[in-house]
Amino acid sequence: MVKFSSGDLSSEVDDVDPNSLPPAARPIQDQPTKPNAAGGPPNMPPPPAPGQVPPQPAGAAPELSLSFGAGKPPTAAAPAPPRGVSAPTSPAKSRESLLQRVQSLTGAARDQGASILGAAVQSATQRAPTFVKDRYFTLLVLDDQNTDWSKYFRGRRLHGDFDIRVEQAEFRDINVVSSADTGPVVTMAAYRSGTRVARSFRPDFVLIRQPPRDGSSDYRSTILGLKYGGVPSINSLHSIYQFQDKPWVFSHLLQLQRRLGRDGFPLIEQTFFPNPRDLVSVLNIKG
């Protein structure tokens, strides 16, 4: 068994002549400098041949070289990337992952939109007042169908928790029967799915927006039935009944003029004729 000491090794290395070593084993500073075949600076290695990977200096970041030639898989010249950096994937996998991410984002947006819509509907439902079946007042509106009066009373309440149910009809569509004990009962004709259906209810208030008399119809019986049942109204049923005949109204205005004077209460002069024949006879006399 042979033993060596560090002194023996160093002495033997020092005694070796560098010129006696082959060129490949000589130190770099002792090797002859030759110009690069590619025209580069001396002492620089030649460019790598096709298909070879150039050597990387110590401490340099690894580089990847991908070859997209037909039938040739990509080759990596450097070792695996450090932990924490994802390795590149093939184009097909990249498209699949991108599609999955788009689908996940689309699903998240759809779920978020559905949740927002559901919250809005829930909030609107909570804020909308619910109709209490046993606690409400019935408002009878006598008017044509050109105005929808229900929308003006929708969501309104009386005495805190009493709802307002609006029943709208014309004079020709209702019939009133009043009793001294039970009050009035209004029978109204309504249309459901194109069929005329009659239903009855007891009004608590009346809003009249239609004249009870015209040239061909007279609905004073409806006013009398509501008055008999003691149903409050605006304008009052008394004033509506009194204003049916214009000569009756003008006679009351004449009483005010006689009391206040012509200057204090001026009126347009009028003449009352009980029927059209008297009007024609007067015109013939004047003519």
PDB file of N, CA and C in Angstrom, residues 43-112:
ATOM      1  N   ASN A  43      -9.526  32.835 -28.558  1.00  0.00           N
ATOM      2  CA  ASN A  43      -9.824  32.121 -27.311  1.00  0.00           C
ATOM      3  C   ASN A  43     -11.321  31.994 -27.062  1.00  0.00           C
ATOM      4  N   MET A  44     -12.141  32.067 -28.074  1.00  0.00           N
ATOM      5  CA  MET A  44     -13.580  31.862 -27.932  1.00  0.00           C
ATOM      6  C   MET A  44     -13.942  30.579 -28.639  1.00  0.00           C
ATOM      7  N   PRO A  45     -14.750  29.756 -28.038  1.00  0.00           N
ATOM      8  CA  PRO A  45     -15.104  28.489 -28.688  1.00  0.00           C
ATOM      9  C   PRO A  45     -15.906  28.756 -29.937  1.00  0.00           C
ATOM     10  N   PRO A  46     -15.781  27.894 -30.902  1.00  0.00           N
ATOM     11  CA  PRO A  46     -16.520  28.068 -32.155  1.00  0.00           C
ATOM     12  C   PRO A  46     -18.016  27.876 -31.920  1.00  0.00           C
ATOM     13  N   PRO A  47     -18.841  28.391 -32.815  1.00  0.00           N
ATOM     14  CA  PRO A  47     -20.293  28.208 -32.664  1.00  0.00           C
ATOM     15  C   PRO A  47     -20.665  26.750 -32.748  1.00  0.00           C
ATOM     16  N   PRO A  48     -21.681  26.336 -32.027  1.00  0.00           N
ATOM     17  CA  PRO A  48     -22.053  24.918 -32.017  1.00  0.00           C
ATOM     18  C   PRO A  48     -22.604  24.494 -33.357  1.00  0.00           C
ATOM     19  N   ALA A  49     -22.402  23.247 -33.636  1.00  0.00           N
ATOM     20  CA  ALA A  49     -22.919  22.674 -34.883  1.00  0.00           C
ATOM     21  C   ALA A  49     -24.432  22.543 -34.788  1.00  0.00           C
ATOM     22  N   PRO A  50     -25.111  22.419 -35.911  1.00  0.00           N
ATOM     23  CA  PRO A  50     -26.566  22.255 -35.891  1.00  0.00           C
ATOM     24  C   PRO A  50     -26.962  21.018 -35.087  1.00  0.00           C
ATOM     25  N   GLY A  51     -27.962  21.185 -34.235  1.00  0.00           N
ATOM     26  CA  GLY A  51     -28.417  20.074 -33.402  1.00  0.00           C
ATOM     27  C   GLY A  51     -27.719  19.985 -32.078  1.00  0.00           C
ATOM     28  N   GLN A  52     -26.590  20.732 -31.867  1.00  0.00           N
ATOM     29  CA  GLN A  52     -25.880  20.699 -30.608  1.00  0.00           C
ATOM     30  C   GLN A  52     -26.288  21.880 -29.746  1.00  0.00           C
ATOM     31  N   VAL A  53     -26.119  21.721 -28.474  1.00  0.00           N
ATOM     32  CA  VAL A  53     -26.496  22.745 -27.512  1.00  0.00           C
ATOM     33  C   VAL A  53     -25.251  23.478 -27.069  1.00  0.00           C
ATOM     34  N   PRO A  54     -25.188  24.792 -27.160  1.00  0.00           N
ATOM     35  CA  PRO A  54     -23.988  25.519 -26.734  1.00  0.00           C
ATOM     36  C   PRO A  54     -23.802  25.386 -25.233  1.00  0.00           C
ATOM     37  N   PRO A  55     -22.564  25.332 -24.787  1.00  0.00           N
ATOM     38  CA  PRO A  55     -22.328  25.228 -23.334  1.00  0.00           C
ATOM     39  C   PRO A  55     -22.733  26.525 -22.648  1.00  0.00           C
ATOM     40  N   GLN A  56     -23.265  26.399 -21.451  1.00  0.00           N
ATOM     41  CA  GLN A  56     -23.707  27.535 -20.656  1.00  0.00           C
ATOM     42  C   GLN A  56     -22.651  27.840 -19.605  1.00  0.00           C
ATOM     43  N   PRO A  57     -22.322  29.129 -19.451  1.00  0.00           N
ATOM     44  CA  PRO A  57     -21.356  29.472 -18.396  1.00  0.00           C
ATOM     45  C   PRO A  57     -21.964  29.234 -17.026  1.00  0.00           C
ATOM     46  N   ALA A  58     -21.075  29.099 -16.082  1.00  0.00           N
ATOM     47  CA  ALA A  58     -21.517  28.825 -14.711  1.00  0.00           C
ATOM     48  C   ALA A  58     -22.311  29.995 -14.173  1.00  0.00           C
ATOM     49  N   GLY A  59     -23.456  29.703 -13.528  1.00  0.00           N
ATOM     50  CA  GLY A  59     -24.289  30.744 -12.924  1.00  0.00           C
ATOM     51  C   GLY A  59     -25.257  31.393 -13.877  1.00  0.00           C
ATOM     52  N   ALA A  60     -25.220  31.054 -15.167  1.00  0.00           N
ATOM     53  CA  ALA A  60     -26.127  31.679 -16.127  1.00  0.00           C
ATOM     54  C   ALA A  60     -27.478  30.993 -16.071  1.00  0.00           C
ATOM     55  N   ALA A  61     -28.539  31.738 -16.421  1.00  0.00           N
ATOM     56  CA  ALA A  61     -29.886  31.180 -16.397  1.00  0.00           C
ATOM     57  C   ALA A  61     -30.034  30.173 -17.514  1.00  0.00           C
ATOM     58  N   PRO A  62     -30.705  29.075 -17.282  1.00  0.00           N
ATOM     59  CA  PRO A  62     -30.861  28.058 -18.324  1.00  0.00           C
ATOM     60  C   PRO A  62     -31.707  28.588 -19.453  1.00  0.00           C
ATOM     61  N   GLU A  63     -31.382  28.169 -20.643  1.00  0.00           N
ATOM     62  CA  GLU A  63     -32.122  28.555 -21.831  1.00  0.00           C
ATOM     63  C   GLU A  63     -32.755  27.319 -22.433  1.00  0.00           C
ATOM     64  N   LEU A  64     -33.904  27.516 -23.040  1.00  0.00           N
ATOM     65  CA  LEU A  64     -34.627  26.421 -23.660  1.00  0.00           C
ATOM     66  C   LEU A  64     -34.604  26.609 -25.163  1.00  0.00           C
ATOM     67  N   SER A  65     -34.395  25.550 -25.850  1.00  0.00           N
ATOM     68  CA  SER A  65     -34.385  25.588 -27.314  1.00  0.00           C
ATOM     69  C   SER A  65     -35.427  24.605 -27.799  1.00  0.00           C
ATOM     70  N   LEU A  66     -36.425  25.111 -28.514  1.00  0.00           N
ATOM     71  CA  LEU A  66     -37.506  24.278 -29.015  1.00  0.00           C
ATOM     72  C   LEU A  66     -37.372  24.166 -30.519  1.00  0.00           C
ATOM     73  N   SER A  67     -37.527  22.973 -31.025  1.00  0.00           N
ATOM     74  CA  SER A  67     -37.472  22.732 -32.469  1.00  0.00           C
ATOM     75  C   SER A  67     -38.857  22.300 -32.915  1.00  0.00           C
ATOM     76  N   PHE A  68     -39.411  23.036 -33.873  1.00  0.00           N
ATOM     77  CA  PHE A  68     -40.745  22.759 -34.363  1.00  0.00           C
ATOM     78  C   PHE A  68     -40.697  22.104 -35.729  1.00  0.00           C
ATOM     79  N   GLY A  69     -39.629  21.401 -36.018  1.00  0.00           N
ATOM     80  CA  GLY A  69     -39.536  20.695 -37.291  1.00  0.00           C
ATOM     81  C   GLY A  69     -40.540  19.571 -37.368  1.00  0.00           C
ATOM     82  N   ALA A  70     -40.874  19.161 -38.579  1.00  0.00           N
ATOM     83  CA  ALA A  70     -41.869  18.106 -38.768  1.00  0.00           C
ATOM     84  C   ALA A  70     -41.345  16.808 -38.210  1.00  0.00           C
ATOM     85  N   GLY A  71     -42.111  16.182 -37.321  1.00  0.00           N
ATOM     86  CA  GLY A  71     -41.739  14.878 -36.774  1.00  0.00           C
ATOM     87  C   GLY A  71     -40.675  14.937 -35.727  1.00  0.00           C
ATOM     88  N   LYS A  72     -40.211  16.106 -35.270  1.00  0.00           N
ATOM     89  CA  LYS A  72     -39.144  16.208 -34.283  1.00  0.00           C
ATOM     90  C   LYS A  72     -39.722  16.797 -33.011  1.00  0.00           C
ATOM     91  N   PRO A  73     -39.640  16.089 -31.922  1.00  0.00           N
ATOM     92  CA  PRO A  73     -40.159  16.646 -30.664  1.00  0.00           C
ATOM     93  C   PRO A  73     -39.250  17.758 -30.175  1.00  0.00           C
ATOM     94  N   PRO A  74     -39.780  18.695 -29.387  1.00  0.00           N
ATOM     95  CA  PRO A  74     -38.936  19.772 -28.845  1.00  0.00           C
ATOM     96  C   PRO A  74     -37.915  19.221 -27.878  1.00  0.00           C
ATOM     97  N   THR A  75     -36.706  19.788 -27.951  1.00  0.00           N
ATOM     98  CA  THR A  75     -35.594  19.347 -27.097  1.00  0.00           C
ATOM     99  C   THR A  75     -35.222  20.473 -26.169  1.00  0.00           C
ATOM    100  N   ALA A  76     -34.927  20.160 -24.954  1.00  0.00           N
ATOM    101  CA  ALA A  76     -34.520  21.134 -23.941  1.00  0.00           C
ATOM    102  C   ALA A  76     -33.048  20.955 -23.677  1.00  0.00           C
ATOM    103  N   ALA A  77     -32.308  22.029 -23.830  1.00  0.00           N
ATOM    104  CA  ALA A  77     -30.866  21.952 -23.645  1.00  0.00           C
ATOM    105  C   ALA A  77     -30.462  22.162 -22.214  1.00  0.00           C
ATOM    106  N   ALA A  78     -31.344  22.721 -21.408  1.00  0.00           N
ATOM    107  CA  ALA A  78     -30.991  23.034 -20.028  1.00  0.00           C
ATOM    108  C   ALA A  78     -31.713  22.078 -19.110  1.00  0.00           C
ATOM    109  N   PRO A  79     -31.276  21.953 -17.886  1.00  0.00           N
ATOM    110  CA  PRO A  79     -31.971  21.088 -16.925  1.00  0.00           C
ATOM    111  C   PRO A  79     -33.348  21.642 -16.607  1.00  0.00           C
ATOM    112  N   ALA A  80     -34.136  20.867 -15.845  1.00  0.00           N
ATOM    113  CA  ALA A  80     -35.507  21.257 -15.498  1.00  0.00           C
ATOM    114  C   ALA A  80     -35.498  22.591 -14.787  1.00  0.00           C
ATOM    115  N   PRO A  81     -36.506  23.428 -15.040  1.00  0.00           N
ATOM    116  CA  PRO A  81     -36.547  24.749 -14.392  1.00  0.00           C
ATOM    117  C   PRO A  81     -36.691  24.596 -12.899  1.00  0.00           C
ATOM    118  N   PRO A  82     -36.276  25.611 -12.167  1.00  0.00           N
ATOM    119  CA  PRO A  82     -36.358  25.526 -10.708  1.00  0.00           C
ATOM    120  C   PRO A  82     -37.795  25.442 -10.239  1.00  0.00           C
ATOM    121  N   ARG A  83     -37.968  25.016  -8.968  1.00  0.00           N
ATOM    122  CA  ARG A  83     -39.307  24.845  -8.406  1.00  0.00           C
ATOM    123  C   ARG A  83     -39.991  26.203  -8.309  1.00  0.00           C
ATOM    124  N   GLY A  84     -41.276  26.217  -8.657  1.00  0.00           N
ATOM    125  CA  GLY A  84     -42.035  27.466  -8.623  1.00  0.00           C
ATOM    126  C   GLY A  84     -42.282  28.038 -10.004  1.00  0.00           C
ATOM    127  N   VAL A  85     -41.546  27.566 -11.037  1.00  0.00           N
ATOM    128  CA  VAL A  85     -41.749  28.026 -12.406  1.00  0.00           C
ATOM    129  C   VAL A  85     -42.346  26.876 -13.192  1.00  0.00           C
ATOM    130  N   SER A  86     -43.523  27.088 -13.774  1.00  0.00           N
ATOM    131  CA  SER A  86     -44.190  26.022 -14.500  1.00  0.00           C
ATOM    132  C   SER A  86     -43.506  25.814 -15.839  1.00  0.00           C
ATOM    133  N   ALA A  87     -43.370  24.560 -16.208  1.00  0.00           N
ATOM    134  CA  ALA A  87     -42.754  24.223 -17.483  1.00  0.00           C
ATOM    135  C   ALA A  87     -43.723  24.485 -18.604  1.00  0.00           C
ATOM    136  N   PRO A  88     -43.239  24.845 -19.783  1.00  0.00           N
ATOM    137  CA  PRO A  88     -44.146  25.089 -20.915  1.00  0.00           C
ATOM    138  C   PRO A  88     -44.818  23.806 -21.344  1.00  0.00           C
ATOM    139  N   THR A  89     -46.060  23.951 -21.808  1.00  0.00           N
ATOM    140  CA  THR A  89     -46.823  22.800 -22.258  1.00  0.00           C
ATOM    141  C   THR A  89     -47.010  22.887 -23.761  1.00  0.00           C
ATOM    142  N   SER A  90     -47.565  21.843 -24.295  1.00  0.00           N
ATOM    143  CA  SER A  90     -47.788  21.800 -25.733  1.00  0.00           C
ATOM    144  C   SER A  90     -48.912  22.753 -26.111  1.00  0.00           C
ATOM    145  N   PRO A  91     -48.988  23.158 -27.398  1.00  0.00           N
ATOM    146  CA  PRO A  91     -50.054  24.078 -27.808  1.00  0.00           C
ATOM    147  C   PRO A  91     -51.440  23.518 -27.549  1.00  0.00           C
ATOM    148  N   ALA A  92     -51.649  22.220 -27.737  1.00  0.00           N
ATOM    149  CA  ALA A  92     -52.971  21.637 -27.507  1.00  0.00           C
ATOM    150  C   ALA A  92     -53.370  21.766 -26.048  1.00  0.00           C
ATOM    151  N   LYS A  93     -52.444  21.451 -25.144  1.00  0.00           N
ATOM    152  CA  LYS A  93     -52.746  21.572 -23.719  1.00  0.00           C
ATOM    153  C   LYS A  93     -52.979  23.024 -23.336  1.00  0.00           C
ATOM    154  N   SER A  94     -52.221  23.931 -23.956  1.00  0.00           N
ATOM    155  CA  SER A  94     -52.424  25.355 -23.666  1.00  0.00           C
ATOM    156  C   SER A  94     -53.830  25.789 -24.066  1.00  0.00           C
ATOM    157  N   ARG A  95     -54.291  25.338 -25.248  1.00  0.00           N
ATOM    158  CA  ARG A  95     -55.642  25.695 -25.670  1.00  0.00           C
ATOM    159  C   ARG A  95     -56.688  25.106 -24.729  1.00  0.00           C
ATOM    160  N   GLU A  96     -56.471  23.847 -24.299  1.00  0.00           N
ATOM    161  CA  GLU A  96     -57.428  23.233 -23.380  1.00  0.00           C
ATOM    162  C   GLU A  96     -57.478  23.983 -22.056  1.00  0.00           C
ATOM    163  N   SER A  97     -56.299  24.316 -21.520  1.00  0.00           N
ATOM    164  CA  SER A  97     -56.281  25.040 -20.245  1.00  0.00           C
ATOM    165  C   SER A  97     -56.922  26.416 -20.390  1.00  0.00           C
ATOM    166  N   LEU A  98     -56.660  27.097 -21.530  1.00  0.00           N
ATOM    167  CA  LEU A  98     -57.274  28.409 -21.745  1.00  0.00           C
ATOM    168  C   LEU A  98     -58.788  28.287 -21.850  1.00  0.00           C
ATOM    169  N   LEU A  99     -59.252  27.244 -22.552  1.00  0.00           N
ATOM    170  CA  LEU A  99     -60.690  27.035 -22.667  1.00  0.00           C
ATOM    171  C   LEU A  99     -61.313  26.750 -21.310  1.00  0.00           C
ATOM    172  N   GLN A 100     -60.631  25.962 -20.486  1.00  0.00           N
ATOM    173  CA  GLN A 100     -61.149  25.677 -19.146  1.00  0.00           C
ATOM    174  C   GLN A 100     -61.236  26.938 -18.310  1.00  0.00           C
ATOM    175  N   ARG A 101     -60.196  27.790 -18.430  1.00  0.00           N
ATOM    176  CA  ARG A 101     -60.223  29.041 -17.660  1.00  0.00           C
ATOM    177  C   ARG A 101     -61.361  29.948 -18.124  1.00  0.00           C
ATOM    178  N   VAL A 102     -61.567  30.025 -19.470  1.00  0.00           N
ATOM    179  CA  VAL A 102     -62.665  30.848 -19.986  1.00  0.00           C
ATOM    180  C   VAL A 102     -64.004  30.306 -19.505  1.00  0.00           C
ATOM    181  N   GLN A 103     -64.162  28.949 -19.542  1.00  0.00           N
ATOM    182  CA  GLN A 103     -65.418  28.371 -19.074  1.00  0.00           C
ATOM    183  C   GLN A 103     -65.626  28.626 -17.598  1.00  0.00           C
ATOM    184  N   SER A 104     -64.560  28.530 -16.811  1.00  0.00           N
ATOM    185  CA  SER A 104     -64.700  28.797 -15.379  1.00  0.00           C
ATOM    186  C   SER A 104     -65.060  30.255 -15.124  1.00  0.00           C
ATOM    187  N   LEU A 105     -64.422  31.181 -15.878  1.00  0.00           N
ATOM    188  CA  LEU A 105     -64.757  32.593 -15.707  1.00  0.00           C
ATOM    189  C   LEU A 105     -66.192  32.868 -16.151  1.00  0.00           C
ATOM    190  N   THR A 106     -66.605  32.241 -17.279  1.00  0.00           N
ATOM    191  CA  THR A 106     -67.977  32.427 -17.739  1.00  0.00           C
ATOM    192  C   THR A 106     -68.981  31.893 -16.722  1.00  0.00           C
ATOM    193  N   GLY A 107     -68.683  30.716 -16.156  1.00  0.00           N
ATOM    194  CA  GLY A 107     -69.576  30.175 -15.136  1.00  0.00           C
ATOM    195  C   GLY A 107     -69.628  31.046 -13.898  1.00  0.00           C
ATOM    196  N   ALA A 108     -68.478  31.599 -13.508  1.00  0.00           N
ATOM    197  CA  ALA A 108     -68.471  32.485 -12.342  1.00  0.00           C
ATOM    198  C   ALA A 108     -69.277  33.742 -12.609  1.00  0.00           C
ATOM    199  N   ALA A 109     -69.120  34.319 -13.813  1.00  0.00           N
ATOM    200  CA  ALA A 109     -69.902  35.513 -14.148  1.00  0.00           C
ATOM    201  C   ALA A 109     -71.391  35.206 -14.192  1.00  0.00           C
ATOM    202  N   ARG A 110     -71.740  34.013 -14.742  1.00  0.00           N
ATOM    203  CA  ARG A 110     -73.155  33.638 -14.786  1.00  0.00           C
ATOM    204  C   ARG A 110     -73.716  33.464 -13.379  1.00  0.00           C
ATOM    205  N   ASP A 111     -72.953  32.795 -12.511  1.00  0.00           N
ATOM    206  CA  ASP A 111     -73.416  32.616 -11.133  1.00  0.00           C
ATOM    207  C   ASP A 111     -73.543  33.949 -10.418  1.00  0.00           C
ATOM    208  N   GLN A 112     -72.578  34.841 -10.650  1.00  0.00           N
ATOM    209  CA  GLN A 112     -72.645  36.152 -10.001  1.00  0.00           C
ATOM    210  C   GLN A 112     -73.843  36.953 -10.497  1.00  0.00           C
TER     211      GLN A 112
END
